[in-house]
mmCIF file of C-alpha atoms in Angstrom:
data_model
loop_
_atom_site.group_PDB
_atom_site.id
_atom_site.type_symbol
_atom_site.label_atom_id
_atom_site.label_comp_id
_atom_site.label_asym_id
_atom_site.label_seq_id
_atom_site.Cartn_x
_atom_site.Cartn_y
_atom_site.Cartn_z
ATOM 1 C CA MET A 1 153.664 27.847 -146.593
ATOM 2 C CA GLU A 2 156.716 26.632 -145.292
ATOM 3 C CA GLU A 3 157.704 23.402 -146.395
ATOM 4 C CA PHE A 4 157.471 20.852 -143.874
ATOM 5 C CA GLU A 5 153.456 21.958 -143.993
ATOM 6 C CA ILE A 6 153.701 21.014 -147.490
ATOM 7 C CA LEU A 7 154.780 17.537 -146.295
ATOM 8 C CA LYS A 8 151.802 17.495 -143.681
ATOM 9 C CA GLU A 9 149.254 18.611 -146.664
ATOM 10 C CA ILE A 10 150.825 15.513 -148.690
ATOM 11 C CA ASN A 11 150.422 12.920 -145.326
ATOM 12 C CA GLN A 12 147.061 14.203 -145.131
ATOM 13 C CA ASN A 13 145.797 13.599 -149.119
ATOM 14 C CA ALA A 14 147.679 10.522 -149.133
ATOM 15 C CA LYS A 15 145.822 9.710 -146.337
ATOM 16 C CA MET A 16 141.942 10.785 -147.775
ATOM 17 C CA GLY A 17 142.931 9.366 -150.792
ATOM 18 C CA MET A 18 143.287 6.113 -148.680
ATOM 19 C CA ASP A 19 140.469 6.069 -147.074
ATOM 20 C CA SER A 20 138.645 7.197 -149.793
ATOM 21 C CA LEU A 21 139.713 4.497 -151.355
ATOM 22 C CA SER A 22 138.974 1.659 -149.198
ATOM 23 C CA THR A 23 134.598 2.698 -148.669
ATOM 24 C CA VAL A 24 134.825 2.997 -152.903
ATOM 25 C CA LEU A 25 136.225 -0.583 -152.669
ATOM 26 C CA LYS A 26 133.238 -1.359 -150.746
ATOM 27 C CA LYS A 27 130.730 -0.553 -153.409
ATOM 28 C CA SER A 28 131.930 -2.494 -156.193
ATOM 29 C CA GLN A 29 131.719 -6.025 -157.047
ATOM 30 C CA ASP A 30 134.452 -6.345 -159.854
ATOM 31 C CA THR A 31 136.965 -7.865 -158.984
ATOM 32 C CA LYS A 32 139.401 -6.588 -161.817
ATOM 33 C CA PHE A 33 138.518 -3.182 -160.823
ATOM 34 C CA LYS A 34 138.880 -3.404 -157.019
ATOM 35 C CA ASP A 35 142.683 -5.200 -158.069
ATOM 36 C CA LEU A 36 142.873 -1.606 -159.602
ATOM 37 C CA LEU A 37 141.236 0.334 -156.516
ATOM 38 C CA ASN A 38 143.949 -1.798 -154.513
ATOM 39 C CA THR A 39 146.563 -0.982 -156.652
ATOM 40 C CA GLN A 40 146.346 2.743 -156.415
ATOM 41 C CA HIS A 41 145.398 2.406 -152.342
ATOM 42 C CA ASP A 42 149.038 0.472 -151.765
ATOM 43 C CA GLU A 43 150.699 3.124 -154.350
ATOM 44 C CA TYR A 44 148.633 5.961 -151.964
ATOM 45 C CA GLN A 45 150.018 3.716 -148.773
ATOM 46 C CA ASN A 46 153.877 3.944 -150.395
ATOM 47 C CA ILE A 47 153.318 8.117 -150.296
ATOM 48 C CA TYR A 48 151.934 8.033 -146.936
ATOM 49 C CA ASP A 49 154.787 5.966 -145.804
ATOM 50 C CA ARG A 50 157.289 8.279 -147.664
ATOM 51 C CA THR A 51 155.944 11.542 -145.576
ATOM 52 C CA GLN A 52 155.496 9.798 -142.557
ATOM 53 C CA GLU A 53 159.266 8.447 -142.418
ATOM 54 C CA LEU A 54 160.451 12.281 -143.112
ATOM 55 C CA LEU A 55 157.920 14.026 -140.359
ATOM 56 C CA VAL A 56 159.401 11.386 -137.936
ATOM 57 C CA LYS A 57 162.718 12.071 -139.070
ATOM 58 C CA ASN A 58 162.257 15.982 -138.465
ATOM 59 C CA ASN A 59 161.050 15.263 -135.328
ATOM 60 C CA LEU A 60 157.706 16.316 -136.734
ATOM 61 C CA GLN A 61 153.912 15.196 -135.545
ATOM 62 C CA MET A 62 151.221 14.595 -137.773
ATOM 63 C CA GLU A 63 147.995 15.347 -136.689
ATOM 64 C CA ASP A 64 144.664 12.933 -138.384
ATOM 65 C CA THR A 65 142.593 14.100 -140.711
ATOM 66 C CA PRO A 66 139.977 16.040 -139.409
ATOM 67 C CA THR A 67 136.706 14.152 -138.640
ATOM 68 C CA MET A 68 134.683 16.429 -140.047
ATOM 69 C CA GLN A 69 136.348 16.266 -143.543
ATOM 70 C CA LYS A 70 136.560 12.231 -143.487
ATOM 71 C CA ALA A 71 132.569 12.866 -142.530
ATOM 72 C CA MET A 72 131.797 15.273 -145.915
ATOM 73 C CA SER A 73 134.329 12.742 -147.591
ATOM 74 C CA TRP A 74 132.546 9.487 -146.745
ATOM 75 C CA MET A 75 128.852 11.438 -146.760
ATOM 76 C CA GLY A 76 129.166 12.620 -150.718
ATOM 77 C CA ILE A 77 130.745 8.739 -151.959
ATOM 78 C CA GLN A 78 127.850 7.331 -150.008
ATOM 79 C CA LEU A 79 124.958 10.298 -151.481
ATOM 80 C CA ASN A 80 126.892 9.899 -154.984
ATOM 81 C CA THR A 81 126.753 6.034 -155.233
ATOM 82 C CA VAL A 82 122.490 5.329 -153.272
ATOM 83 C CA ASN A 83 120.979 4.344 -157.006
ATOM 84 C CA ASP A 84 124.373 3.505 -159.045
ATOM 85 C CA THR A 85 127.581 1.647 -157.352
ATOM 86 C CA SER A 86 128.784 1.046 -161.297
ATOM 87 C CA ASN A 87 132.266 0.985 -161.956
ATOM 88 C CA SER A 88 131.484 4.364 -164.432
ATOM 89 C CA LYS A 89 129.915 6.103 -161.062
ATOM 90 C CA LEU A 90 132.595 4.982 -159.163
ATOM 91 C CA SER A 91 135.357 6.253 -161.296
ATOM 92 C CA GLU A 92 133.857 9.501 -162.325
ATOM 93 C CA LEU A 93 133.575 10.202 -158.328
ATOM 94 C CA LEU A 94 137.618 8.689 -158.030
ATOM 95 C CA ILE A 95 138.564 10.896 -161.391
ATOM 96 C CA GLN A 96 137.297 13.711 -159.264
ATOM 97 C CA GLY A 97 139.421 13.253 -156.005
ATOM 98 C CA ASN A 98 142.305 12.665 -157.974
ATOM 99 C CA ASP A 99 141.698 16.072 -160.242
ATOM 100 C CA MET A 100 141.347 18.422 -157.030
ATOM 101 C CA GLY A 101 144.728 16.061 -156.047
ATOM 102 C CA ILE A 102 146.481 17.510 -158.957
ATOM 103 C CA ILE A 103 145.542 20.983 -159.332
ATOM 104 C CA LYS A 104 146.490 21.321 -155.144
ATOM 105 C CA GLY A 105 149.819 19.547 -155.737
ATOM 106 C CA THR A 106 150.446 21.546 -159.012
ATOM 107 C CA LYS A 107 149.957 24.916 -157.474
ATOM 108 C CA LEU A 108 152.363 24.093 -154.640
ATOM 109 C CA LEU A 109 154.876 22.461 -156.964
ATOM 110 C CA ASN A 110 154.436 25.644 -158.736
ATOM 111 C CA ASN A 111 154.533 28.612 -155.929
ATOM 112 C CA HIS A 112 157.286 26.708 -153.750
ATOM 113 C CA SER A 113 160.075 26.674 -156.369
ATOM 114 C CA PHE A 114 162.379 26.755 -152.153
ATOM 115 C CA LEU A 115 161.208 22.970 -151.500
ATOM 116 C CA ASP A 116 163.483 20.709 -149.862
ATOM 117 C CA SER A 117 164.424 18.227 -153.153
ATOM 118 C CA GLU A 118 163.022 15.040 -150.949
ATOM 119 C CA ILE A 119 159.785 17.142 -149.896
ATOM 120 C CA LYS A 120 160.163 17.954 -153.618
ATOM 121 C CA ASN A 121 159.978 15.017 -155.271
ATOM 122 C CA ILE A 122 157.815 13.002 -152.875
ATOM 123 C CA LEU A 123 155.049 16.064 -154.041
ATOM 124 C CA SER A 124 155.854 15.656 -157.601
ATOM 125 C CA ASP A 125 155.490 11.583 -157.219
ATOM 126 C CA PHE A 126 151.890 12.583 -155.854
ATOM 127 C CA VAL A 127 150.463 14.662 -158.426
ATOM 128 C CA ARG A 128 152.145 11.925 -161.007
ATOM 129 C CA LEU A 129 150.258 9.132 -158.974
ATOM 130 C CA GLN A 130 146.684 10.908 -159.245
ATOM 131 C CA GLU A 131 147.448 11.597 -163.192
ATOM 132 C CA LYS A 132 147.702 7.943 -163.710
ATOM 133 C CA ASN A 133 145.206 6.921 -161.294
ATOM 134 C CA ILE A 134 143.002 8.943 -164.010
ATOM 135 C CA ASP A 135 144.233 7.368 -166.873
ATOM 136 C CA ASP A 136 143.672 3.878 -165.571
ATOM 137 C CA LEU A 137 139.879 4.967 -164.290
ATOM 138 C CA LYS A 138 138.941 6.485 -167.804
ATOM 139 C CA LYS A 139 138.765 3.128 -169.062
ATOM 140 C CA TYR A 140 135.580 2.415 -166.491
ATOM 141 C CA LEU A 141 133.638 5.570 -167.528
#
């Protein structure tokens, strides 16, 4: 995978994280929990902005997340919260998403030692962000 493809992958995953958090935020009534989710959303936005800046700097276009992928994510959240919108259930769903992101990001780091240092830093920050998100969400399980 070319390093700019990795950058696009980080960008797309950060966008999916923001989209998922936006969907989950609408389901929560707990102000403290919503504050945490808003903070996580802002952190994803920071990663997204950093990737966008680097893509623009290198005259690269970012394709939007495929509609089907967005729909599947939205539908998954809807189906999994039909009968339960507790903080515990919402945290569980978000932890699962973060866990997938950690696995994907760690594989990219381990299998692409050639990465430009700026891209590697963004990817490392993205993995650390998801690890932190899980730690913060565990309190609500």
